[in-house]
mmCIF file of C-alpha atoms in Angstrom:
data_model
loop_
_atom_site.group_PDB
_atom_site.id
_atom_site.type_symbol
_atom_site.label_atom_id
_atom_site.label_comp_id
_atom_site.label_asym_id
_atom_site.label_seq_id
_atom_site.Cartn_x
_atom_site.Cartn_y
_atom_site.Cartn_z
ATOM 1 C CA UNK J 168 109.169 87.655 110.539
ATOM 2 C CA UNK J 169 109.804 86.428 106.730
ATOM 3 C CA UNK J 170 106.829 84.646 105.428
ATOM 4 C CA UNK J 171 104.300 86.870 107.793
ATOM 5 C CA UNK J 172 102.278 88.382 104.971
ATOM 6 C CA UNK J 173 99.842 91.708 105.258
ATOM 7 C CA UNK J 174 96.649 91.904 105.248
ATOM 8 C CA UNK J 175 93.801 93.683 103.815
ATOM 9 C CA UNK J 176 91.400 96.216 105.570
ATOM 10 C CA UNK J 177 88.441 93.197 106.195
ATOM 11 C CA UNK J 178 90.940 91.039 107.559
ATOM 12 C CA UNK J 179 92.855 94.060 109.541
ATOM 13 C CA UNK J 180 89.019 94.685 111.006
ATOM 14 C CA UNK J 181 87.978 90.547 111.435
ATOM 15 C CA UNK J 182 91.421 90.212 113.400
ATOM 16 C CA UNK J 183 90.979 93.645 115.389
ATOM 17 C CA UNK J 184 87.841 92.600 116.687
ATOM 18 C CA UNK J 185 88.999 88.909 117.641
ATOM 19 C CA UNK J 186 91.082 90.526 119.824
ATOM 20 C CA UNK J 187 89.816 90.079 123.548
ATOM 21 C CA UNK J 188 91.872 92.713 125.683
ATOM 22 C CA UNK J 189 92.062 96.225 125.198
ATOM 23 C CA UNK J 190 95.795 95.975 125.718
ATOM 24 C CA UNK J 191 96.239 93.430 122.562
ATOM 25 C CA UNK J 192 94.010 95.737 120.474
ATOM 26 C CA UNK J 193 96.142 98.537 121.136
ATOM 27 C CA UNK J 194 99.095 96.448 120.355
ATOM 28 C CA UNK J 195 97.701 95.847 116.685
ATOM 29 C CA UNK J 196 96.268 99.253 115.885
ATOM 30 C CA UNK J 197 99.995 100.679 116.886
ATOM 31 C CA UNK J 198 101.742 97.929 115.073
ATOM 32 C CA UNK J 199 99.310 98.842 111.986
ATOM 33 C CA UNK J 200 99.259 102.376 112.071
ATOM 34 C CA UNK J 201 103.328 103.063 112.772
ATOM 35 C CA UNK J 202 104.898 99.861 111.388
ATOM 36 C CA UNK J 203 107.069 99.428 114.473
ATOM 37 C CA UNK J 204 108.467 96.399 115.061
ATOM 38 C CA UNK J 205 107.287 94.002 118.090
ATOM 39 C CA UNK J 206 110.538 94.913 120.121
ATOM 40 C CA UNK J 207 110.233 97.994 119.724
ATOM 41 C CA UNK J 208 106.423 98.174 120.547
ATOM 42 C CA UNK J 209 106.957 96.266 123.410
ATOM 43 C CA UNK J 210 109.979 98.473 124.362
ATOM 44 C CA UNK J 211 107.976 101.686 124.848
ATOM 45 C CA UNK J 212 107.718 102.974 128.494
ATOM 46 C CA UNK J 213 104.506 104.846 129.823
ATOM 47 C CA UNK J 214 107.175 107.982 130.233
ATOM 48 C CA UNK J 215 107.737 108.163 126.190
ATOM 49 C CA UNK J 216 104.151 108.835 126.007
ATOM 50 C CA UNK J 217 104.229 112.212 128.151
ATOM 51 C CA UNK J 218 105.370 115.544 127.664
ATOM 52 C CA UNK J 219 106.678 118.102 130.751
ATOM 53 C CA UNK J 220 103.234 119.499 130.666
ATOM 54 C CA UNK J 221 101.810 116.109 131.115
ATOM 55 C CA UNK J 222 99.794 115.966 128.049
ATOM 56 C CA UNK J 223 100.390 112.515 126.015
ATOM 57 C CA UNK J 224 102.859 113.621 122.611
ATOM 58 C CA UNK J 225 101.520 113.743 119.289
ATOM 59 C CA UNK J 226 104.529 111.760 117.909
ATOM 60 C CA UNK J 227 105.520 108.079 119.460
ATOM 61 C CA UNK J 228 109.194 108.461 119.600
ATOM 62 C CA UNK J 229 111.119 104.353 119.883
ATOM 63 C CA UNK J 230 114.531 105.260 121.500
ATOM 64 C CA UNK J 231 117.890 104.201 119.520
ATOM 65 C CA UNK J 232 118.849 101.790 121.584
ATOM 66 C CA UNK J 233 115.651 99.588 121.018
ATOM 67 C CA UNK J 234 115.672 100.068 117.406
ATOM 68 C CA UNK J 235 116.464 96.908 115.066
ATOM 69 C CA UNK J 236 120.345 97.703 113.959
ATOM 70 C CA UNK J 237 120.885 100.900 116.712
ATOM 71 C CA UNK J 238 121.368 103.270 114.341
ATOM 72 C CA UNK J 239 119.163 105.917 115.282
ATOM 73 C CA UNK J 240 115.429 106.437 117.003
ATOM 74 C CA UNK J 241 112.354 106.762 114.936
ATOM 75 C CA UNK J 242 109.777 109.114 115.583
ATOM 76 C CA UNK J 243 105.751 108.851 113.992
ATOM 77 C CA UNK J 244 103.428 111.420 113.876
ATOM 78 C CA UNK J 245 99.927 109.612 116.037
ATOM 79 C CA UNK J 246 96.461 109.870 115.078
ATOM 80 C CA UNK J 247 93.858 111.598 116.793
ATOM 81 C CA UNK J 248 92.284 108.054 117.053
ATOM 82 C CA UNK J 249 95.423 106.151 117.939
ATOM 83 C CA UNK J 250 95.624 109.357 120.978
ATOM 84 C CA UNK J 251 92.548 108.489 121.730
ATOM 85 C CA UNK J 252 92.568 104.889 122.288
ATOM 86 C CA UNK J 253 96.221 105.782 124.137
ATOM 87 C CA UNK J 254 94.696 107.750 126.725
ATOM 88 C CA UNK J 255 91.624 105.855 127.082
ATOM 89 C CA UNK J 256 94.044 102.571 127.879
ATOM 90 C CA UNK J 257 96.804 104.559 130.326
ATOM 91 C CA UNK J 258 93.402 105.780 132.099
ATOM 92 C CA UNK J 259 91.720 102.379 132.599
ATOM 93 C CA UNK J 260 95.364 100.706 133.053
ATOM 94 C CA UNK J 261 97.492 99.751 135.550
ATOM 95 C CA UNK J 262 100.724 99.785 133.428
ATOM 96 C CA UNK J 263 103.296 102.154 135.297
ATOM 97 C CA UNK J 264 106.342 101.238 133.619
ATOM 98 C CA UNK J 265 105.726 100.084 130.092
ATOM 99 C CA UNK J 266 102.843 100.240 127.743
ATOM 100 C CA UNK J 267 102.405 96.851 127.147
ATOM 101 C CA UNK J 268 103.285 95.617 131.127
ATOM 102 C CA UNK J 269 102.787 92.148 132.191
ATOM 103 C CA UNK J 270 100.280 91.055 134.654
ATOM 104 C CA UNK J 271 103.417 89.954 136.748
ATOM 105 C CA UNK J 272 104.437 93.749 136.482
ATOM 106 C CA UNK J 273 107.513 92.659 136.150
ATOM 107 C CA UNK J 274 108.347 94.281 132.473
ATOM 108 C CA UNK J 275 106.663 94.458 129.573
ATOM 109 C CA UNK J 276 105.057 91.126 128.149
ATOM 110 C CA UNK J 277 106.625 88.985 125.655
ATOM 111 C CA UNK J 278 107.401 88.612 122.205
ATOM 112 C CA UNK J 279 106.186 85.141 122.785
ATOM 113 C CA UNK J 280 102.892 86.867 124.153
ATOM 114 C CA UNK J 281 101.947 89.294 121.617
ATOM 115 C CA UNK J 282 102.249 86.796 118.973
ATOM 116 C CA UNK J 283 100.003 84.392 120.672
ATOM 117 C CA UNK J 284 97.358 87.019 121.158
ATOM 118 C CA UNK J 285 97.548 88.072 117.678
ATOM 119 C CA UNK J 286 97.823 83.947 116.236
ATOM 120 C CA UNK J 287 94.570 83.146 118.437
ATOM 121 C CA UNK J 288 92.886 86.849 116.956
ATOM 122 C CA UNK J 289 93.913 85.687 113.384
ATOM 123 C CA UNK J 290 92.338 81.842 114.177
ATOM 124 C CA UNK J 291 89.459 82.904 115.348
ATOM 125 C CA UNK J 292 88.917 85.295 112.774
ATOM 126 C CA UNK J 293 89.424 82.206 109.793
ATOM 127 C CA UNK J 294 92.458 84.003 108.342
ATOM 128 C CA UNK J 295 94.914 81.513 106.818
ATOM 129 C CA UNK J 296 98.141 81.953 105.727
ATOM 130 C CA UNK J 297 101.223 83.116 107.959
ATOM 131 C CA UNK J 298 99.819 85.852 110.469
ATOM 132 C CA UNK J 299 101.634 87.144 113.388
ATOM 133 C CA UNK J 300 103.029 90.381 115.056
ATOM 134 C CA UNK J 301 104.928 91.077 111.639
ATOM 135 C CA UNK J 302 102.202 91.586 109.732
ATOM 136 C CA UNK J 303 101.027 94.413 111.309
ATOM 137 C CA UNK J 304 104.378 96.147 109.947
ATOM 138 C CA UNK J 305 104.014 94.354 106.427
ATOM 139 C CA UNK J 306 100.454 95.874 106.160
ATOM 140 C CA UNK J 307 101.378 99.773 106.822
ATOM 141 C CA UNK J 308 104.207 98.574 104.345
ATOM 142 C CA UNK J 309 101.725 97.350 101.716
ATOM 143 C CA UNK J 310 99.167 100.550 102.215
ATOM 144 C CA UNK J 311 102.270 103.214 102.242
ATOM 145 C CA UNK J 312 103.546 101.797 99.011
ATOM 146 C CA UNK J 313 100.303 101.846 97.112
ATOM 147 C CA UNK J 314 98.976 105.007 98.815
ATOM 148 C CA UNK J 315 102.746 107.063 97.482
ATOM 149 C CA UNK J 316 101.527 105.393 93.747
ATOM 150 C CA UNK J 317 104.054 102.655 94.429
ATOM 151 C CA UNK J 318 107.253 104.793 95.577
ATOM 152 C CA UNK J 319 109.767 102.832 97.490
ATOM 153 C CA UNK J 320 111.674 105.842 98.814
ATOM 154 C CA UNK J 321 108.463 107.036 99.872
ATOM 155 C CA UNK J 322 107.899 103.482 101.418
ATOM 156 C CA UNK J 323 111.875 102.794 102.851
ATOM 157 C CA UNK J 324 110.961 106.668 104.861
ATOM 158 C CA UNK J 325 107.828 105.264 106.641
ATOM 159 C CA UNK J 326 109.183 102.060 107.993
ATOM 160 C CA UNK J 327 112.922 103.590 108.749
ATOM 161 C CA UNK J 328 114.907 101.250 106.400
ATOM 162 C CA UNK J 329 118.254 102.394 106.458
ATOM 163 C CA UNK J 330 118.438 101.276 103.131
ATOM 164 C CA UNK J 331 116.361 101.134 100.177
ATOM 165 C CA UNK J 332 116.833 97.536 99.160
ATOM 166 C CA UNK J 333 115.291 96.213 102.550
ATOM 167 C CA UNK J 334 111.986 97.786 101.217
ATOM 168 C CA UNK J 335 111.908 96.198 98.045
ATOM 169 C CA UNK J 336 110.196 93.392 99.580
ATOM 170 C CA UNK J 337 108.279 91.159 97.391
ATOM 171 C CA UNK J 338 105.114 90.420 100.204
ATOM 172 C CA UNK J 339 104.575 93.650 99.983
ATOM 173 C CA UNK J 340 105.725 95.785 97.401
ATOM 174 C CA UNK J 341 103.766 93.410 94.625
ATOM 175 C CA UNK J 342 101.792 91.577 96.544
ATOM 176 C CA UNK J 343 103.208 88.290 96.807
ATOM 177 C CA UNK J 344 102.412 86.119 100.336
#
């Protein structure tokens, strides 16, 4: 979303805990921590979550075909937190198809949706400026780029630009809003 901006670790923690479900906050933390887009969080099936063995997968894999552009699938490495909070959700869950399912069951929930939950999180919280499901992406954008000492190939690899001037973002890369 152009003109979502990131945000810093207070307002990443104010927001988190504004959240009210445990669904929405695992929404954020994987939008924050893989810089997937909202599509393509919302895309993800309880099945990409499982290997054979049935053991959840270190790595959250978002198939081709639900990737912005189709060009290929992206694949990022999970946390021992983030597999955590994963299993603790599918335990206490009744989502059988996708992650993020509806309470109509139906599919997974909206675009429309997650934004809401996140634009009522950020209001409640007091944060001003243009927050929504973007930012989540625009924050692992703005840590990856200072963490690599400001490298934008460095940065361009962790989102999955295809290429390098899509990265070169001014929100992010310097700060701007």
């Amino acid at each position: 979303m152009i003109g979502c901006r990131p945000l810093s670790d207070l307002e990443v923690n104010l927001l988190s805990s504004k959240l009210t479900s445990t669904r929405d906050k695992l929404l954020f933390a994987l939008g924050i921590n893989t810089g997937f887009r909202i599509t393509e969080l919302l895309s993800i099936k309880t099945s990409d979550l499982y290997e054979r063995t049935g053991n959840l997968k270190t790595e959250l894999t978002v198939q081709r075909s639900h990737m912005k552009g189709k060009y290929a699938s992206r694949s990022v490495p999970l946390s021992k937190a983030l597999l955590n909070a994963l299993q603790a959700y599918l335990y206490q869950t009744k989502a059988t198809k996708y992650l993020f399912q509806s309470r109509k069951g139906l599919g997974a929930i909206s675009r429309i949706q997650a934004y809401r939950a996140i634009r009522k999180a950020a209001t409640l919280a007091g944060l001003t400026g243009k927050v929504g499901t973007h930012s989540s992406r625009k924050t692992l954008a703005k840590r990856a780029y200072e963490d690599s000492g400001k490298d934008l190939v460095v940065t361009q690899k962790i989102l999955g630009h295809k290429n390098i001037n899509s990265t070169n973002y001014p929100s992010y890369v310097e700060g701007g809003s």
